[in-house]
CSV table of C-alpha atoms and ligand atoms in Angstrom, one decimal:
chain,number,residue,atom,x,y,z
A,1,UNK,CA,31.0,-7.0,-32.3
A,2,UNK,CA,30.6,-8.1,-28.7
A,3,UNK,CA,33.7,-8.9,-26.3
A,4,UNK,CA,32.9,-12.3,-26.2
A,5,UNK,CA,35.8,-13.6,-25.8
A,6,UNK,CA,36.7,-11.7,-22.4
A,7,UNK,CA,33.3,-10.9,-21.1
A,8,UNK,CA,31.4,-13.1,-18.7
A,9,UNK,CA,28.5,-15.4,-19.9
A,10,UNK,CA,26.0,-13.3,-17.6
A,11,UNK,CA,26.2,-10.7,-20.3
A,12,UNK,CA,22.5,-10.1,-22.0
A,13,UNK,CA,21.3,-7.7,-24.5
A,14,UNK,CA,24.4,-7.7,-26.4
A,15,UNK,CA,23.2,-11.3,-27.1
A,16,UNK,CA,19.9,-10.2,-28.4
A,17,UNK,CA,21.1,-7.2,-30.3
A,18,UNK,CA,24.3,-8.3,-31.5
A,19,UNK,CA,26.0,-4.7,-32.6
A,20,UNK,CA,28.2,-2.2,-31.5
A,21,UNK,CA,26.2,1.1,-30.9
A,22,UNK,CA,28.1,3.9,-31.2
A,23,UNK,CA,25.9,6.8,-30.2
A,24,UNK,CA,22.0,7.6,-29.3
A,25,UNK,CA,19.5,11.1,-29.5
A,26,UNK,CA,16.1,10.9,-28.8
A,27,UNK,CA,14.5,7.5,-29.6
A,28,UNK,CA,17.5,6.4,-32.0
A,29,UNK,CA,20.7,4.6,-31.4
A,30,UNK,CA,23.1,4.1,-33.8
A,31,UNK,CA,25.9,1.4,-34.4
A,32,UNK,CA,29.6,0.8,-35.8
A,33,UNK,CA,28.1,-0.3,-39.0
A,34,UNK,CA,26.1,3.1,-39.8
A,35,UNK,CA,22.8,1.6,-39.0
A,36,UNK,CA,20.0,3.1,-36.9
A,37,UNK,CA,17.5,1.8,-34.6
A,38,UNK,CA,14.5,2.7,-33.3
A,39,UNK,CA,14.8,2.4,-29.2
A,40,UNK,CA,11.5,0.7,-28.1
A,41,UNK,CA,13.6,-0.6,-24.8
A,42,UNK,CA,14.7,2.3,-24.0
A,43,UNK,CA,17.4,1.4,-20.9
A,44,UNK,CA,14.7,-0.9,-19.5
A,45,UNK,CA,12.9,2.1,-18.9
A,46,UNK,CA,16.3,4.1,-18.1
A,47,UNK,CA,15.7,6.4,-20.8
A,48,UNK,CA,11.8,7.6,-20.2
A,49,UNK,CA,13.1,11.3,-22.1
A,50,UNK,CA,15.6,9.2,-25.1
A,51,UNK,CA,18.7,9.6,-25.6
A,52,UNK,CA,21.1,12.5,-25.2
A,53,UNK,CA,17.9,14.7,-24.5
A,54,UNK,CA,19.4,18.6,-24.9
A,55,UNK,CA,18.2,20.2,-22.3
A,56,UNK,CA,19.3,17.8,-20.0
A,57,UNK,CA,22.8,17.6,-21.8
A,58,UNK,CA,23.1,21.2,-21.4
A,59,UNK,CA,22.2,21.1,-17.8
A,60,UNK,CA,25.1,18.9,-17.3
A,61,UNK,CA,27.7,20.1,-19.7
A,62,UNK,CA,27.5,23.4,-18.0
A,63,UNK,CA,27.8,22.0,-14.5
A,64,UNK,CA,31.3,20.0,-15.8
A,65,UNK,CA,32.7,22.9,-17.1
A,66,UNK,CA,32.3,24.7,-13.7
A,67,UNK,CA,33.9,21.7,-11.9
A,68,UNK,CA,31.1,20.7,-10.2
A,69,UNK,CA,31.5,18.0,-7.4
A,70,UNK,CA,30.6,14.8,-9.4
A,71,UNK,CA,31.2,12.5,-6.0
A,72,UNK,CA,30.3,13.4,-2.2
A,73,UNK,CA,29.0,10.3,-1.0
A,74,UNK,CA,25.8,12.0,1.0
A,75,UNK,CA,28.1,14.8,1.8
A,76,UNK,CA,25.7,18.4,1.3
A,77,UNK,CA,26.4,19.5,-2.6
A,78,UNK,CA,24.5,22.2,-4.6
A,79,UNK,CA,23.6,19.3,-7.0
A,80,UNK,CA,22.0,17.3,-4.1
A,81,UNK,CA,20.3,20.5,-2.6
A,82,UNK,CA,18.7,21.4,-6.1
A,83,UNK,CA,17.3,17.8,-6.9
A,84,UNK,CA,15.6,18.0,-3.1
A,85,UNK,CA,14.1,21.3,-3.5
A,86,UNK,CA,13.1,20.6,-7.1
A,87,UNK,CA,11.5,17.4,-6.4
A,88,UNK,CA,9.8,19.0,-3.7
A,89,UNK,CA,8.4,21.7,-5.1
A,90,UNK,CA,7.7,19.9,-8.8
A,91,UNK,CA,6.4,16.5,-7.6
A,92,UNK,CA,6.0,16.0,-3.6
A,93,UNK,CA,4.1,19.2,-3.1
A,94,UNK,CA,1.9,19.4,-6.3
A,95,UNK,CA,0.5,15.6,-5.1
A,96,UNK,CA,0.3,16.7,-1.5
A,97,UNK,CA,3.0,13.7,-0.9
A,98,UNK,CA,4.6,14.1,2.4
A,99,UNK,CA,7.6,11.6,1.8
A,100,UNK,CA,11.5,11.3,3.1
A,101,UNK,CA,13.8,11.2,0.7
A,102,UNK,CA,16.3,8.3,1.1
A,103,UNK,CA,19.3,8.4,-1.5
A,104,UNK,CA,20.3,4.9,-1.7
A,105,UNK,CA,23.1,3.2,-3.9
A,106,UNK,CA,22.4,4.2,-7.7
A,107,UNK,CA,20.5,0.8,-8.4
A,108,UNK,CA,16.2,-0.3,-8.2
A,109,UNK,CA,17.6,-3.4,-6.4
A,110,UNK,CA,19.1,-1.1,-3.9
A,111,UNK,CA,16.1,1.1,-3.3
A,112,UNK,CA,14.2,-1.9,-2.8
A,113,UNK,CA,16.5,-3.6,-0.3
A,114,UNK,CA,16.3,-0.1,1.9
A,115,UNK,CA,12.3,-0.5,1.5
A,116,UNK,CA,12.2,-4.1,2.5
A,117,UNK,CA,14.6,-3.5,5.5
A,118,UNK,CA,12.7,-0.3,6.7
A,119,UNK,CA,9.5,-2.2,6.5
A,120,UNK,CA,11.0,-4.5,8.9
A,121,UNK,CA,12.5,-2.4,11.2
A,122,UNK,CA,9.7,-0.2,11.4
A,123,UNK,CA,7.6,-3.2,12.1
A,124,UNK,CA,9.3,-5.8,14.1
A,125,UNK,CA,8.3,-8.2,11.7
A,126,UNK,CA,10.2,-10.4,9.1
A,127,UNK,CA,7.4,-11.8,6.3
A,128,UNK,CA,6.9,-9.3,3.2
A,129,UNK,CA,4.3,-10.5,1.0
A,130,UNK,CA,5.1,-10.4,-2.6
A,131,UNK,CA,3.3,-11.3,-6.0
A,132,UNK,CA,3.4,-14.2,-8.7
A,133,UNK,CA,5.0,-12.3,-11.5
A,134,UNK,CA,7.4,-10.0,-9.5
A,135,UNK,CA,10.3,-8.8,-10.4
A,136,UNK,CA,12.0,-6.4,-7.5
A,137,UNK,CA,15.9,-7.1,-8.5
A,138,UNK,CA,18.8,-9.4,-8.2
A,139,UNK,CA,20.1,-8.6,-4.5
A,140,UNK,CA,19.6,-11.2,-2.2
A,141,UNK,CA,16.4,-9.4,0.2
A,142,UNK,CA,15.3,-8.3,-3.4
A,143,UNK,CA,15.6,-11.8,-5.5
A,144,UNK,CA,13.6,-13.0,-2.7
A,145,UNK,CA,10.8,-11.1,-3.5
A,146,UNK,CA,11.1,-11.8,-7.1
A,147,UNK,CA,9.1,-13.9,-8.7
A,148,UNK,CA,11.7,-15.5,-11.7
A,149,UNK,CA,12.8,-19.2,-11.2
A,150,UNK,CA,15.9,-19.2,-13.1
A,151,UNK,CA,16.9,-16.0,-11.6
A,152,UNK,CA,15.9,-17.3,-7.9
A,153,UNK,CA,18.3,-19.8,-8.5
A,154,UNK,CA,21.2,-17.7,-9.2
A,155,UNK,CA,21.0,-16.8,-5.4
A,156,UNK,CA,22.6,-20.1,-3.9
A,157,UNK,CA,21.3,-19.7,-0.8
A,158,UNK,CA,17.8,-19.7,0.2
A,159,UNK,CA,15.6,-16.8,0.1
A,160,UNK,CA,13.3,-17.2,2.6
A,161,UNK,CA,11.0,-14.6,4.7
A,162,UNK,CA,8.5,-14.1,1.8
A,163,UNK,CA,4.4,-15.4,1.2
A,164,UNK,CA,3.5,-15.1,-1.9
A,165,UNK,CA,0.5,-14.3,-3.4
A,166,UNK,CA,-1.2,-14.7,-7.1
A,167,UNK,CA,-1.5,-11.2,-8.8
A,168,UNK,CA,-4.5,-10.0,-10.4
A,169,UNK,CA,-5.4,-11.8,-13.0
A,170,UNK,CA,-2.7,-14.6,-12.5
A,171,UNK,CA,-3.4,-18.1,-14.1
A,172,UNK,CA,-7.2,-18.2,-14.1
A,173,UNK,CA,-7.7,-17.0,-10.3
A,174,UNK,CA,-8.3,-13.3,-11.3
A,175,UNK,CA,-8.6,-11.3,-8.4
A,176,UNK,CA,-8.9,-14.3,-5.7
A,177,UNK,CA,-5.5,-13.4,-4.7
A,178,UNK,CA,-5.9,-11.0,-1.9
A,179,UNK,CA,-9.3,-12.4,-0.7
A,180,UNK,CA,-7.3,-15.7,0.2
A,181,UNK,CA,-4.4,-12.8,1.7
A,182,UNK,CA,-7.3,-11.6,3.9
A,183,UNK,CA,-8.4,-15.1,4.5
A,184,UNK,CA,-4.8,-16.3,5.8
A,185,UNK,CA,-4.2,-13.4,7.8
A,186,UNK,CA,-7.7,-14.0,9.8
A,187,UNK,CA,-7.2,-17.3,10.5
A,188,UNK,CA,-4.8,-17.6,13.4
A,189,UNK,CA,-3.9,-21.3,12.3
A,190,UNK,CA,-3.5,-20.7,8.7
A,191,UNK,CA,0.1,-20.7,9.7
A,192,UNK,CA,0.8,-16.9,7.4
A,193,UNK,CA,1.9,-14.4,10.5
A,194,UNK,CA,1.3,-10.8,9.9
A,195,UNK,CA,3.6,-9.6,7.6
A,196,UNK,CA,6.0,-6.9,7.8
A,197,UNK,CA,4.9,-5.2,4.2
A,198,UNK,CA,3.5,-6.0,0.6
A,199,UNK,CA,5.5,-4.7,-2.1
A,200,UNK,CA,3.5,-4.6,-5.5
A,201,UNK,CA,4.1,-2.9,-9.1
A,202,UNK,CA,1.1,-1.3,-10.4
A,203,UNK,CA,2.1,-2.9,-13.5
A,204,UNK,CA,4.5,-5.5,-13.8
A,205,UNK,CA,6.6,-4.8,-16.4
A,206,UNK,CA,9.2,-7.6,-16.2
A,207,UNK,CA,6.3,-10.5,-15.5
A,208,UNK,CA,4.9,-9.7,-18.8
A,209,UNK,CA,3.2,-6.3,-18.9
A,210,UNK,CA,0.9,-7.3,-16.1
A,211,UNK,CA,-1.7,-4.5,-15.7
A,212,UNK,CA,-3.3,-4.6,-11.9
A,213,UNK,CA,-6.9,-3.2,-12.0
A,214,UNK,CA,-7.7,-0.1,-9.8
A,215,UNK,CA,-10.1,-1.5,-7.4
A,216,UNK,CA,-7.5,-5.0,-6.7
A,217,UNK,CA,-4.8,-1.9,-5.6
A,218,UNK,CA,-7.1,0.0,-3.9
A,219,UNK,CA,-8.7,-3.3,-1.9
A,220,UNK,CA,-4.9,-4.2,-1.3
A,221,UNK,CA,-4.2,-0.7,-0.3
A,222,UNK,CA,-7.3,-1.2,2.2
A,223,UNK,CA,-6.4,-4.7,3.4
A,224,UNK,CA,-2.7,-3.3,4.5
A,225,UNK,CA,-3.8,-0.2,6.4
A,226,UNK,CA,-6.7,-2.6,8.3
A,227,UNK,CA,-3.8,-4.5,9.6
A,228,UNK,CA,-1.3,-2.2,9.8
A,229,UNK,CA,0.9,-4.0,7.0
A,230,UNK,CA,3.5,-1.1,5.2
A,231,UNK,CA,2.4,-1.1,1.3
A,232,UNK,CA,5.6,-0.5,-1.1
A,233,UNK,CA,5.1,0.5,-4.3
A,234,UNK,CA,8.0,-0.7,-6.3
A,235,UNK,CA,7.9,2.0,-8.9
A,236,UNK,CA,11.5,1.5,-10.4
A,237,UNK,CA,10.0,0.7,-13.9
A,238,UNK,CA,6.4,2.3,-13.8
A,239,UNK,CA,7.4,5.7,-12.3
A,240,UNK,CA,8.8,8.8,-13.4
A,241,UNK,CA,5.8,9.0,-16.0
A,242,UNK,CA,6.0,5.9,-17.6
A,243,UNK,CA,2.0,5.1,-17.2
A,244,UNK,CA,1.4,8.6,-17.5
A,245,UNK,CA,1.5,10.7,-14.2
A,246,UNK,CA,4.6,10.8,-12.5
A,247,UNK,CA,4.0,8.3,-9.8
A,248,UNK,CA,2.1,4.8,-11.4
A,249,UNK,CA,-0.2,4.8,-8.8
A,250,UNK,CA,-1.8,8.4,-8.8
A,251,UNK,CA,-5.0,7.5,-11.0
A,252,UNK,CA,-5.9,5.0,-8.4
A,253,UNK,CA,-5.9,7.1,-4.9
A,254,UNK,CA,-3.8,4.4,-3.5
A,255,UNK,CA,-0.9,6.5,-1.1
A,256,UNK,CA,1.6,3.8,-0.5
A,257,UNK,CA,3.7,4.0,2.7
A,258,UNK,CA,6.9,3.2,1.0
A,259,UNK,CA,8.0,4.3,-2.8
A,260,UNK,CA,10.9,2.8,-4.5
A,261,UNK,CA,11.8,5.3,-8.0
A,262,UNK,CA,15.4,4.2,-10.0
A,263,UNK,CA,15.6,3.8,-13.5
A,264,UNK,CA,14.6,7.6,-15.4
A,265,UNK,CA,15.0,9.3,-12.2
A,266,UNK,CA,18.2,10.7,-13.2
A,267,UNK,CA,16.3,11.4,-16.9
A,268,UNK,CA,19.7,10.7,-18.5
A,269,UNK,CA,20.4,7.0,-18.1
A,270,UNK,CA,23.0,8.1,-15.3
A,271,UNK,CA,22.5,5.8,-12.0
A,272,UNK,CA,20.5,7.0,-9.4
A,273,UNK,CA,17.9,5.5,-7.3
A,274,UNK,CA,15.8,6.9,-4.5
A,275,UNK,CA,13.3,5.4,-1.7
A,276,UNK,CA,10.1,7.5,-0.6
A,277,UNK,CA,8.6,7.2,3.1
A,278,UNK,CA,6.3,8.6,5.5
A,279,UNK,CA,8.1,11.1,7.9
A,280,UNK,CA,6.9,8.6,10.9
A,281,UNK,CA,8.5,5.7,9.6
A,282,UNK,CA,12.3,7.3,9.4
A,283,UNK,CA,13.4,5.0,12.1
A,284,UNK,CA,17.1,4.8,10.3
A,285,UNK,CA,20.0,5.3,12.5
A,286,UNK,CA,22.8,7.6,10.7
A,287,UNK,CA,24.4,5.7,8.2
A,288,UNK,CA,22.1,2.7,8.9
A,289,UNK,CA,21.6,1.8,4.9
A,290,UNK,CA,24.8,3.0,3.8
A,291,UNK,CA,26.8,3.2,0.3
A,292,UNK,CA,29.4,5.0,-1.6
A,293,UNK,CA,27.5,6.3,-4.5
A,294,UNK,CA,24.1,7.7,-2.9
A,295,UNK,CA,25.8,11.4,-3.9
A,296,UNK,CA,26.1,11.1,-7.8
A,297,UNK,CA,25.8,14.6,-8.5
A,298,UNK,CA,25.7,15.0,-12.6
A,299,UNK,CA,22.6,12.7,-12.1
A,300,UNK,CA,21.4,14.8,-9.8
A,301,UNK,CA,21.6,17.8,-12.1
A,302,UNK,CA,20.4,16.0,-14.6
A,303,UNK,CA,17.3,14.8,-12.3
A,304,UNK,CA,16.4,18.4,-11.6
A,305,UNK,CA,16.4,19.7,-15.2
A,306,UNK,CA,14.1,17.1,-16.0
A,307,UNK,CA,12.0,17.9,-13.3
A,308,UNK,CA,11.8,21.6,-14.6
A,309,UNK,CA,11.4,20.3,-18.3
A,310,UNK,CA,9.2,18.1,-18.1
A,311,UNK,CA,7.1,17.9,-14.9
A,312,UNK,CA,6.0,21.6,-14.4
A,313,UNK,CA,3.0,21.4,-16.6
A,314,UNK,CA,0.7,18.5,-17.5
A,315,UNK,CA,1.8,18.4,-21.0
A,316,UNK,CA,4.0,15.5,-21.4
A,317,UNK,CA,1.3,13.5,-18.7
A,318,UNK,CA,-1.2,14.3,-21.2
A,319,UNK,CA,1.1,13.4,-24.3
A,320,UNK,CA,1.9,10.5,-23.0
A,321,UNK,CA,-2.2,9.5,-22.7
A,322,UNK,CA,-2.9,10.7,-26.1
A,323,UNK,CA,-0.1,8.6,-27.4
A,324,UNK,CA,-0.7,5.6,-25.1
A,325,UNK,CA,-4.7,6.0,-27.1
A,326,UNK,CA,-2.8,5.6,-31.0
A,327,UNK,CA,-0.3,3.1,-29.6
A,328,UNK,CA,-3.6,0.8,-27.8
A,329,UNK,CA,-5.1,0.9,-31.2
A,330,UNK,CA,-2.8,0.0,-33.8
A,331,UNK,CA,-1.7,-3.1,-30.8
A,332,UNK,CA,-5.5,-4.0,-30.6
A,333,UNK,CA,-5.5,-3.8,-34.6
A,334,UNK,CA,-2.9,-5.8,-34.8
A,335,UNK,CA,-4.3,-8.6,-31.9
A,336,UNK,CA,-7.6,-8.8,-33.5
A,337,UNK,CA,-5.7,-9.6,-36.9
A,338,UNK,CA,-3.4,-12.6,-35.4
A,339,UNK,CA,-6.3,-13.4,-32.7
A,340,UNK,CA,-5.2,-16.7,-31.9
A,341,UNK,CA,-1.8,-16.8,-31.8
A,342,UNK,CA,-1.7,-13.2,-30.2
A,343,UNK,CA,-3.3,-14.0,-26.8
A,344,UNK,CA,-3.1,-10.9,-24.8
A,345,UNK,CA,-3.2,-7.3,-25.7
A,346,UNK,CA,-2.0,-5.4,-22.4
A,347,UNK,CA,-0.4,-1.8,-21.4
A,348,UNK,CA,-0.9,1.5,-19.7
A,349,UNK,CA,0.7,4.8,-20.7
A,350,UNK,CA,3.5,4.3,-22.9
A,351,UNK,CA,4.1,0.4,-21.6
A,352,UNK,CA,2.8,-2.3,-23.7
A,353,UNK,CA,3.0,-6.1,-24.2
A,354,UNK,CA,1.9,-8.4,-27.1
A,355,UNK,CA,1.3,-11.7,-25.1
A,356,UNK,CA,2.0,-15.0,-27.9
A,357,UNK,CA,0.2,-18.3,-27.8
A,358,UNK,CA,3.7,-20.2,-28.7
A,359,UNK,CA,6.6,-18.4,-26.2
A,360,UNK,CA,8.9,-19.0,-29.2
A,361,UNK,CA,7.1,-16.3,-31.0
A,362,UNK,CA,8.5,-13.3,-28.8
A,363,UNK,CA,11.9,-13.6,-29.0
A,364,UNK,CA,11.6,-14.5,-33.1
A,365,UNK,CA,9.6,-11.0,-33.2
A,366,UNK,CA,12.5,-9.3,-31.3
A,367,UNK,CA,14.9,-10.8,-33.7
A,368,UNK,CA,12.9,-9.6,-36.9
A,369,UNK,CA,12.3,-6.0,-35.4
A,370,UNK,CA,16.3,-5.7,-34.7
A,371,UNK,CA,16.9,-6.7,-38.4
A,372,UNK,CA,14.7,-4.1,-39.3
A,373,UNK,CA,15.6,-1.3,-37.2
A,374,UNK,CA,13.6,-1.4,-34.1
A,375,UNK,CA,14.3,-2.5,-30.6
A,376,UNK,CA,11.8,-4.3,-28.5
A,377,UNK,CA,12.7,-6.6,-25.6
A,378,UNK,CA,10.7,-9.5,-24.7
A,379,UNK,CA,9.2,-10.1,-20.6
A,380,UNK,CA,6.9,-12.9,-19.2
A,381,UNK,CA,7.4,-15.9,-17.3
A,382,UNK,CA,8.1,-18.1,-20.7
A,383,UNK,CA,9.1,-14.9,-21.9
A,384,UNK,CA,6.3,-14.9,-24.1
A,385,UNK,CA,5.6,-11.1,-24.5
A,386,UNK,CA,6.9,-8.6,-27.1
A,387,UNK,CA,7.7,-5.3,-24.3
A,388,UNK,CA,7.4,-2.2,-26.3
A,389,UNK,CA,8.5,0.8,-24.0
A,390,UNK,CA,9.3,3.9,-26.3
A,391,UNK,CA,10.9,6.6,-24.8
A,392,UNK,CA,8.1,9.3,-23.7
A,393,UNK,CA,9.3,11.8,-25.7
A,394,UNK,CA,8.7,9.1,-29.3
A,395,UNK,CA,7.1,11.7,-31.8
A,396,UNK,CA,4.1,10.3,-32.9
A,397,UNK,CA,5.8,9.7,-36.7
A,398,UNK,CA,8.3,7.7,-34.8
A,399,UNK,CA,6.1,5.7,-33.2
A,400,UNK,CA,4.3,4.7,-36.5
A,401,UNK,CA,7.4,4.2,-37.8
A,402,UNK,CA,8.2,1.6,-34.9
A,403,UNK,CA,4.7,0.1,-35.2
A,404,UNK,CA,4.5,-0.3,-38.4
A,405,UNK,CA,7.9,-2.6,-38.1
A,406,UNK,CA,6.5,-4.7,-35.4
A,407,UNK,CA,3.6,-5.7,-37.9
A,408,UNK,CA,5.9,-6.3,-40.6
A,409,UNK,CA,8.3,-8.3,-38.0
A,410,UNK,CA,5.0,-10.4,-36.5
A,411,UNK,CA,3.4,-11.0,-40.1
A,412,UNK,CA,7.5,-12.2,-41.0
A,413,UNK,CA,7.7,-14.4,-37.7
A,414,UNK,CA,4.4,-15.9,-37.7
A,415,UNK,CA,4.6,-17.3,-41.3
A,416,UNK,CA,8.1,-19.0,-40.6
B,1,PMP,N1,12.1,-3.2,-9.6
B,1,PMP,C1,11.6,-3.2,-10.8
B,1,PMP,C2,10.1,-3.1,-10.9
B,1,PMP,C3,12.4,-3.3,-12.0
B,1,PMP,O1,11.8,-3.4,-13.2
B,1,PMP,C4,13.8,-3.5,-11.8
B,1,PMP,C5,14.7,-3.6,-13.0
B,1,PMP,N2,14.1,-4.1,-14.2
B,1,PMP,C6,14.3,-3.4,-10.5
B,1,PMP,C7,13.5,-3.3,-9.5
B,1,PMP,C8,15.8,-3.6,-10.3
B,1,PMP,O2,16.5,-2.4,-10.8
B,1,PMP,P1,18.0,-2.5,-11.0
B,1,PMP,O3,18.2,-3.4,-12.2
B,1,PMP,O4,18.4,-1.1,-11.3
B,1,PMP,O5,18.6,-3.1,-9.8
């Protein structure tokens, strides 16, 4: 089972799936007991193509067997070289994105820190405005931005240098967030100086499947540029398709100023994280945001066959909307059934959440779903949402399958 008796307390998932997996392909893992599970977590959004996906194994098997560099801090590789021109030519240049590419340490929280001090230095200003709900990482300039209490409090110092501001649809203030933004920013004695940057998800996947409307990102987008406040989309759990396109925010027009990507990046679950800027704000000084593994070259190599798999074409964008339709309906089914004790029904792309009336409900669904086979992790301030967040590359019998567990584990969990 787990290592508890030598492993720290801060240990997580193990406690919510208490097994031993042994192995993983596609959207299944498999544990020491010979059971298998569907993967609706999928890596926190690690794992956007599954598990062990074989075109991206064989991209990386073959580059071991040559003795490929696998460390070289930001030292020039082949790996590194391949990734740049690949994402270049397979995601920059089709989007007509003009971005810098920043390799930061392997983590989202890491990518976010070297947005948030950019923004700054860029600017000459210290405030960042972030949103009720947030989640940007557990690093000190990225906990601040984070919404979380209990996770705030893990800091033990205070995290300061940060306004924040309801996100759409928060409590019952809907949009008014940004029109009291605008509000405080005009008023020279509302005592809110002009901030350095906002950083927003598109959809916040840790607050509880928060899904922003369009015109509240693309009135955001308009109150930044107005002022000249840097807009950072933190797409660490949105991006690399999850939502459909490739970048979260594409559907809305909105061009942010600062893009953070981690998570499926590498497409393999290997660590790899990268931040996104406008050419005229590379203001960095050699070595400026520095770290040891910014040159993880099997995720590189991985990263680029992805790129060339998947992101060439429009098919998996495409799959992923036509499965994101049969996924909002059997959810919507199932809210209409329960209406009452299901309270919120929300998702975009292949990112979903099942909001309950009594927080207790979530985490019993998660626990009936893992005794039947199925993974799904629970988000929201109380969290009180089921997270379902297949792997893109779920067939559609698999995510029936999955489905059809998650009504059998709800029916189960709201009649005990
Ligand atoms: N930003 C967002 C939106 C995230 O969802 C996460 C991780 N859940 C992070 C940042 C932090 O990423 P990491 O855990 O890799 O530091």
């Amino acid at each position: 089972m787990t290592n508890a008796a030598v492993e720290s307390e801060v240990r997580t998932y193990c406690r919510s799936w208490p097994t031993t997996f042994t192995h993983g392909l596609g959207s299944r893992l498999h544990d020491d007991a010979g059971r298998s599970y569907l993967d609706f977590f999928a890596g926190a959004g690690a794992l956007n193509y599954g598990h062990n996906h074989p075109v991206l194994k064989q991209a990386l098997m073959s580059y071991l067997d040559q003795d490929g560099v696998i460390h070289s801090l930001d030292m020039a590789t082949t790996a590194r070289a391949g990734f740049l021109a690949a994402f270049g030519r397979r995601i920059l240049a089709p989007r007509n994105l003009d971005y810098r590419v920043q390799f930061c340490g392997p983590t989202g929280t890491n990518s976010v820190e070297a947005a948030l001090k950019l923004a700054r230095k860029v600017t000459g200003r210290s405030t960042v405005v972030a949103f009720t709900g947030a989640f940007h990482g557990m690093s000190l300039g990225s906990l601040a931005v984070t919404g979380n209490a209990s996770k705030r409090a893990g800091a033990g110092v205070t995290l300061g240098h940060t306004y924040r501001v309801p996100y759409d649809g928060f409590g019952d203030v809907g949009g008014s967030g940004l029109l009291l933004l605008e509000r405080m920013l005009d008023d020279s004695s509302s005592g809110v100086d002009l901030p350095a940057a906002v950083i927003v998800e598109t959809v916040q996947g840790e607050g509880g499947v928060n899904v922003a409307r369009t015109q509240w990102l693309t009135d955001l987008a308009g109150l930044c540029r107005s002022r000249g406040i840097l807009l950072i989309v933190d797409d660490v759990q949105m991006g690399c398709g999850r939502t459909g396109p490739f970048f979260s925010f594409e559907a809305t027009g909105v061009v942010p100023d600062i893009v953070c990507l981690s998570k499926s990046i590498s497409a393999y679950g290997l660590p790899m994280a990268l931040t996104l800027f406008r050419p005229e704000l590379d203001v960095w000084t050699p070595g400026e945001h520095n770290g040891t593994f910014r040159g993880s070259n099997p995720a590189f190599v991985t990263a680029t066959a992805a790129l060339e798999e998947f992101w060439q074409d429009g098919i998996l964008e495409k799959q992923t909307a036509d499965r994101a339709t049969l996924v909002e309906g059997q959810l919507r089914t199932l809210a209409d059934r329960y209406a009452g004790q299901i309270t919120g029904c929300r998702g975009r792309g292949l990112v979903w959440g099942l909001e309950f009336k009594d927080p207790a409900m979530a985490p019993r669904v998660s626990a009936h779903a893992f005794a039947r086979g199925l993974l799904v992790e629970t988000s929201g301030s109380a969290d009180q949402v089921v997270k379902l967040l297949p792997p893109l590359t779920t067939t559609e019998d698999e995510l029936a399958e999955g489905l059809a567990i998650l009504t059998a584990s709800i029916t189960t969990s709201l009649r005990t």
